[in-house]
GROMACS .gro file of C-alpha atoms in nm:
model
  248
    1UNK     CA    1   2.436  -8.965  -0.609
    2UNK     CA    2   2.802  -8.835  -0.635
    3UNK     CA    3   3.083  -9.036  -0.440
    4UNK     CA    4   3.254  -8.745  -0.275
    5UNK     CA    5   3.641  -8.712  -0.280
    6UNK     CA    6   3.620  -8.747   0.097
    7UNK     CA    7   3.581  -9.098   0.100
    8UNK     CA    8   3.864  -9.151  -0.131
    9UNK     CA    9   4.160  -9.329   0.022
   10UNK     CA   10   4.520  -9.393  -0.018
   11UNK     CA   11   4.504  -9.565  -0.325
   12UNK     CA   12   4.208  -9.457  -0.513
   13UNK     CA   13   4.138  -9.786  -0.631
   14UNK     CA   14   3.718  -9.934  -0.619
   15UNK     CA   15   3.591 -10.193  -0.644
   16UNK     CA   16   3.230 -10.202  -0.760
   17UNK     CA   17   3.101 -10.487  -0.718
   18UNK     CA   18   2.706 -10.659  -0.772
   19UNK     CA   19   2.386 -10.724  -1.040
   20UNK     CA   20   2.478 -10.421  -1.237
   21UNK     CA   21   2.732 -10.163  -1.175
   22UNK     CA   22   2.722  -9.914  -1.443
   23UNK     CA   23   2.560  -9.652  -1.306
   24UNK     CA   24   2.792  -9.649  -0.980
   25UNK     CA   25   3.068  -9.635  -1.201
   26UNK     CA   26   2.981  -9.326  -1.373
   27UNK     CA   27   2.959  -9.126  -1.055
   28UNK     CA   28   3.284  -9.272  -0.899
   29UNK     CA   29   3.466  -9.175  -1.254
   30UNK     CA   30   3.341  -8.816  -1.204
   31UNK     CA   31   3.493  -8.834  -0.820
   32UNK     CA   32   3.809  -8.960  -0.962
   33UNK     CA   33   3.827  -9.286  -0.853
   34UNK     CA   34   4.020  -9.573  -1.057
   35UNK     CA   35   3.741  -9.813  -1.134
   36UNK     CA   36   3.737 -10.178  -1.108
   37UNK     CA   37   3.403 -10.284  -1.203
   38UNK     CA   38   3.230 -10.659  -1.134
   39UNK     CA   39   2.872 -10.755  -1.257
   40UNK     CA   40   2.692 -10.964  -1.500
   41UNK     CA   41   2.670 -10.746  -1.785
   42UNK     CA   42   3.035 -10.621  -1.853
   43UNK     CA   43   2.814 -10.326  -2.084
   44UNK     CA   44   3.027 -10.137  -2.335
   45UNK     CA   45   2.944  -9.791  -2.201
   46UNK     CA   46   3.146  -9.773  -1.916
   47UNK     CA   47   3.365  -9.501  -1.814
   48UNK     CA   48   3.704  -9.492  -2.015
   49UNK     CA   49   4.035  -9.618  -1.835
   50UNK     CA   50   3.751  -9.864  -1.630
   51UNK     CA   51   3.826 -10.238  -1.559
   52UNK     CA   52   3.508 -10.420  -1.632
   53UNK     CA   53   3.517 -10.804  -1.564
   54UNK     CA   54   3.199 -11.016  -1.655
   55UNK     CA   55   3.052 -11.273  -1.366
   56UNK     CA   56   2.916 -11.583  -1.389
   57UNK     CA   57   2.715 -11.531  -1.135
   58UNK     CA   58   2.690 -11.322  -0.792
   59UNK     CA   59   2.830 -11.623  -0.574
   60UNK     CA   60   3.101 -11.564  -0.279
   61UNK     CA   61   3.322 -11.813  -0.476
   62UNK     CA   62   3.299 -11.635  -0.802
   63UNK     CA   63   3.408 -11.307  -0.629
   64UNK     CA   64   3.705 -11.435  -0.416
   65UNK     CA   65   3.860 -11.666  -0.711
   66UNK     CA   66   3.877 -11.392  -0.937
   67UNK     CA   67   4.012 -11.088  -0.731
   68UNK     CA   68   4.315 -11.218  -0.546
   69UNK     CA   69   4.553 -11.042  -0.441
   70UNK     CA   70   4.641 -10.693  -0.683
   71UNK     CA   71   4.284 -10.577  -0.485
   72UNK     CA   72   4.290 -10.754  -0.196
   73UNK     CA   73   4.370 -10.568   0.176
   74UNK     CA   74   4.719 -10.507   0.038
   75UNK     CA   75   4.564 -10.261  -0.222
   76UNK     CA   76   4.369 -10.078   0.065
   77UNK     CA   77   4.099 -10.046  -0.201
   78UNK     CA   78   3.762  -9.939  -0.139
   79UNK     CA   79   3.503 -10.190  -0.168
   80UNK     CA   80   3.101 -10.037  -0.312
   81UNK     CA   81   2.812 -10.324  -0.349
   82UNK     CA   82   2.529 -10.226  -0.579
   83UNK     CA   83   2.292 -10.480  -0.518
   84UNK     CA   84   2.269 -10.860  -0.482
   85UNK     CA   85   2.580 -10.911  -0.233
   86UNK     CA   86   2.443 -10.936   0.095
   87UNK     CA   87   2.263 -11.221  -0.099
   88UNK     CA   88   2.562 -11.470  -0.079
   89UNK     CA   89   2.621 -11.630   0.202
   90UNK     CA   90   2.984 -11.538   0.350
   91UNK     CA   91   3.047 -11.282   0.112
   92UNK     CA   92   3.008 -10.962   0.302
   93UNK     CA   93   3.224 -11.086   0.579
   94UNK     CA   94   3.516 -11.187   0.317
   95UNK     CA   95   3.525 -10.837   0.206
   96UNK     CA   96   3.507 -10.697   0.495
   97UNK     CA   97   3.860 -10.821   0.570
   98UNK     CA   98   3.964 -10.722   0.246
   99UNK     CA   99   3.846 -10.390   0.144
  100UNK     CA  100   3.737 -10.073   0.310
  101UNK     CA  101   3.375 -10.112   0.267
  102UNK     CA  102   3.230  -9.805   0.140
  103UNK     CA  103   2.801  -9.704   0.194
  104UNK     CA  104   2.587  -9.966   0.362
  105UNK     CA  105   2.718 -10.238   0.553
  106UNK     CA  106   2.486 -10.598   0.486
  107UNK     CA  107   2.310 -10.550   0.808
  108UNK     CA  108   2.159 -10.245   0.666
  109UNK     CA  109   2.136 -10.364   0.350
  110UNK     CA  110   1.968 -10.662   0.409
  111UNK     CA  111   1.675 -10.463   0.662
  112UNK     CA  112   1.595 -10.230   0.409
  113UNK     CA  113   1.522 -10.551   0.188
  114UNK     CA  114   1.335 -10.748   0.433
  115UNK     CA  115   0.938 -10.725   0.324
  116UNK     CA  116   0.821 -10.803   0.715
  117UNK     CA  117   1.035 -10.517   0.841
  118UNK     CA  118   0.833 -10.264   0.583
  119UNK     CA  119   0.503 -10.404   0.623
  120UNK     CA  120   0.515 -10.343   0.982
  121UNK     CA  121   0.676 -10.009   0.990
  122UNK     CA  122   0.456  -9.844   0.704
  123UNK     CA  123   0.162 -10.016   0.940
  124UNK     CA  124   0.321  -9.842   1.256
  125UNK     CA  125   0.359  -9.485   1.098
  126UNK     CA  126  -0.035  -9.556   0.931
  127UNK     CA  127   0.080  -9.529   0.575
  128UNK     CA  128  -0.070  -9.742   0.320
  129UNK     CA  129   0.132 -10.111   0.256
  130UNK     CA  130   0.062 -10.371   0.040
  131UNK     CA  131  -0.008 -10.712   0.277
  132UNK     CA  132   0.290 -11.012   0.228
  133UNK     CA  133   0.253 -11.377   0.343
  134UNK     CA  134   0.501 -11.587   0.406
  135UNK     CA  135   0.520 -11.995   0.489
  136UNK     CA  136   0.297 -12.091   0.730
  137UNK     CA  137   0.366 -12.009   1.066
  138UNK     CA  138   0.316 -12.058   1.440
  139UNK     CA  139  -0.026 -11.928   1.504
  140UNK     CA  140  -0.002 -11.703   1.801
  141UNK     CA  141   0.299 -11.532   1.584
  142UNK     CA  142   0.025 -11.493   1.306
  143UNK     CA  143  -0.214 -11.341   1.574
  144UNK     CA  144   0.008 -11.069   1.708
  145UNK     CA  145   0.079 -10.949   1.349
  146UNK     CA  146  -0.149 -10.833   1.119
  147UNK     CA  147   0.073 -10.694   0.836
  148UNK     CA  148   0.192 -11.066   0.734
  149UNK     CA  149  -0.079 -11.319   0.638
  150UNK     CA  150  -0.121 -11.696   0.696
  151UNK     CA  151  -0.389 -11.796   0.904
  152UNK     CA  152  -0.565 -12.153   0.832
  153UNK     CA  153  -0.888 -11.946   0.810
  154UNK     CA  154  -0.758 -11.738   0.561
  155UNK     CA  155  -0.653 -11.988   0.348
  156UNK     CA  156  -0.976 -12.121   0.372
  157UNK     CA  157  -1.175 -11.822   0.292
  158UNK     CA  158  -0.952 -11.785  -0.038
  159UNK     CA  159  -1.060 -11.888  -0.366
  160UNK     CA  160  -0.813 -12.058  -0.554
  161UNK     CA  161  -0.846 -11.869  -0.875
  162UNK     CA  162  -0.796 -11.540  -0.689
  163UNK     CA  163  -1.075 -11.319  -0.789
  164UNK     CA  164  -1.093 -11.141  -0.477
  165UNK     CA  165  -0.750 -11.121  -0.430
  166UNK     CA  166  -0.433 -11.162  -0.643
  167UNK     CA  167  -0.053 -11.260  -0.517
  168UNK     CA  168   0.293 -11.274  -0.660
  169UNK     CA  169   0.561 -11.426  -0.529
  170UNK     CA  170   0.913 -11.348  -0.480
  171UNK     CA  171   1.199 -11.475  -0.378
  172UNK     CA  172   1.371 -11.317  -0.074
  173UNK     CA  173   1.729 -11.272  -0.198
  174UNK     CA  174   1.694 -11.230  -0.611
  175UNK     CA  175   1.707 -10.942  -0.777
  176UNK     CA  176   1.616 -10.729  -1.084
  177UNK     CA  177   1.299 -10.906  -1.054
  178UNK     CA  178   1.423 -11.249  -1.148
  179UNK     CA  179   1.166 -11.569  -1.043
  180UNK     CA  180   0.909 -11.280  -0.957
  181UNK     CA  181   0.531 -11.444  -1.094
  182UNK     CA  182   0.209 -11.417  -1.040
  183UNK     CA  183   0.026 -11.663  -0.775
  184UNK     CA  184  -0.181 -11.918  -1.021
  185UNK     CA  185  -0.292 -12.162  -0.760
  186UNK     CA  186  -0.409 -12.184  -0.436
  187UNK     CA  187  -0.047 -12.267  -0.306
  188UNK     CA  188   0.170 -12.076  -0.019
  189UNK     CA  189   0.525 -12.003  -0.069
  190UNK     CA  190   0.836 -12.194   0.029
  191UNK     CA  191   1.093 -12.082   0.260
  192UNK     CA  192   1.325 -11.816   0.100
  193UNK     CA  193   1.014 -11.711  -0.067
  194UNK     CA  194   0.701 -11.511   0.006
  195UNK     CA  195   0.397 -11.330  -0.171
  196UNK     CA  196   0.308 -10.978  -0.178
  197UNK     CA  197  -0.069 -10.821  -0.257
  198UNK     CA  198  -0.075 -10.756  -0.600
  199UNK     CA  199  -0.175 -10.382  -0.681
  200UNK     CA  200  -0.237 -10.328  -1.094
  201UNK     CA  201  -0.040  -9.964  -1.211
  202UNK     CA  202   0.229  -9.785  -1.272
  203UNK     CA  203   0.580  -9.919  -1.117
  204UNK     CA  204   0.761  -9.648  -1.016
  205UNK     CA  205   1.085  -9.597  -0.823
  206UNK     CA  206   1.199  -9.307  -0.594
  207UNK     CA  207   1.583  -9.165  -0.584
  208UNK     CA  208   1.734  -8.999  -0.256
  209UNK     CA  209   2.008  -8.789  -0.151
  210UNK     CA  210   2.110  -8.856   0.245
  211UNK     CA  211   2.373  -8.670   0.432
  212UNK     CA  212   2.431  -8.646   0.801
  213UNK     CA  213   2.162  -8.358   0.750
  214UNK     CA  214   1.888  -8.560   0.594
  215UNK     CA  215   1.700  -8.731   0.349
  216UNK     CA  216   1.556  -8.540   0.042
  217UNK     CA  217   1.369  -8.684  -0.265
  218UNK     CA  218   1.517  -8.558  -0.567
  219UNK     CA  219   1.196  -8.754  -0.793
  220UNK     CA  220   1.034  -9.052  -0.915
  221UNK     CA  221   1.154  -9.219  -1.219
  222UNK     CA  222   0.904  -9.476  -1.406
  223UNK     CA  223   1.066  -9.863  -1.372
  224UNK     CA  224   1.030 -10.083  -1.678
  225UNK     CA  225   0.953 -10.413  -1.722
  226UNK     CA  226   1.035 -10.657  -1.990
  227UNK     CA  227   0.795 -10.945  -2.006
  228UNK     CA  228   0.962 -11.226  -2.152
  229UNK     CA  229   0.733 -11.513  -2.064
  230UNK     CA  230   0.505 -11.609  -1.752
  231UNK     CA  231   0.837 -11.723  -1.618
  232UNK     CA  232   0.960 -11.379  -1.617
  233UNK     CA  233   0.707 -11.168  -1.633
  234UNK     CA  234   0.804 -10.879  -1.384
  235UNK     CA  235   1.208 -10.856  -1.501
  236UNK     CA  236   1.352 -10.531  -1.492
  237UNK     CA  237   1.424 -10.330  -1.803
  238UNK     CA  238   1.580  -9.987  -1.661
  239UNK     CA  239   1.396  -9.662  -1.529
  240UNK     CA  240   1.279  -9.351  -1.773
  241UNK     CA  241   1.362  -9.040  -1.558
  242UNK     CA  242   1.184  -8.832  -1.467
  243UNK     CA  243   0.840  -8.901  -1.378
  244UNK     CA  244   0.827  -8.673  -1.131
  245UNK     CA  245   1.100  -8.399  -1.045
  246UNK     CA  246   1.090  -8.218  -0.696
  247UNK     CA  247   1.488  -8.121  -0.681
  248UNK     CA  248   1.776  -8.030  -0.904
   0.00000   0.00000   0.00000
């Protein structure tokens, strides 16, 4: 998607911050924005005249030692996350105060992330979901929802090798499918973690266009996967586009 000269402000600075930032960068160069670029890649192939600055990692610290102040609030620059920073705890809030935040605030963010939220609303609207589990929890809780798993019985009923059925777990605020595995005993996940159904195929990812008049689905693009060892076997590689094309 295109980052529309509307949006620019006073001093057409951005800040694009998160995992990977590359692709964000290209469309704010073609809006005319003056990039300043933070991930954990620093890649070679970004726009010309961009500011690319390597992090350690996508901590609140990392972010607010490293900015100051030529882009802080007295900049009035705009302020784009592109995945990973309504992981760390405090961060949103700090550049909220800072920056004018452009797309998504974390609330949003953060819901369209949250596996519970999905597996009840695909069940709602009767569309097929994959089940999740999560750490064991109160009973009754368990009882009014049938989208997340966890009952003693079911546990029970299992086998441990997972014949029937197979699990992977994920963490609930990694990304680019970092710590993702598959479930190889008969073991529940931690908190900050749960497990989702595994479903064998093709892994495929959908892109969007919203406006205020609504959402269209421009295609499907096939998302890679570079297995590196059963400690990463699920981490993501990049997406060949297109794999399906409905829109120009």
């Amino acid at each position: 998607a295109r980052l529309g000269e509307s949006l620019m402000n006073d001093s057409g600075e951005i800040v694009i911050w998160g995992a990977s930032t590359r692709a964000a960068s290209w469309s704010a160069a073609r809006a005319g924005w003056n990039i300043h670029a933070w991930d954990l890649f620093a890649d070679c192939d970004f726009p010309d005249g961009s500011s690319v600055h390597k992090l350690d990692d996508l901590a609140c610290n990392s972010l607010q030692c490293r900015l100051a102040l030529p882009l802080s609030a007295e900049s009035k620059a705009c302020f784009l996350p592109t995945g990973g920073w309504e992981n760390a705890a405090g961060l949103p809030e700090w550049t909220a105060d800072h920056f004018h935040l452009c797309g998504c605030n974390a609330e949003a963010i953060a819901r369209s992330r949250d596996p519970f939220f999905w597996a009840e609303a695909l069940g709602r609207a009767g569309l097929p979901r994959l089940a999740v589990r999560k750490a064991r929890q109160d009973e009754n809780e368990q009882k009014n929802n049938q989208d997340i798993r966890g009952m003693k019985n079911e546990r029970e009923q299992a086998p441990a090798n997972r014949s029937v059925e197979r699990w992977i777990r994920k963490s609930l605020h990694s990304i680019g499918g970092l710590g993702v595995r598959f479930v190889m005993d008969d073991s529940w996940p931690e908190a900050g973690f749960y497990d989702q159904q595994f479903q064998s195929g093709l892994s495929c990812s959908a892109l969007c266009f919203t406006n205020a008049d609504g959402t269209r689905v421009a295609g499907t693009s096939l998302q890679l996967t570079n297995n590196t060892g059963p400690e990463h076997p699920f981490l993501y590689a990049g997406n060949a586009w297109p794999l399906h094309q409905f829109a120009e």
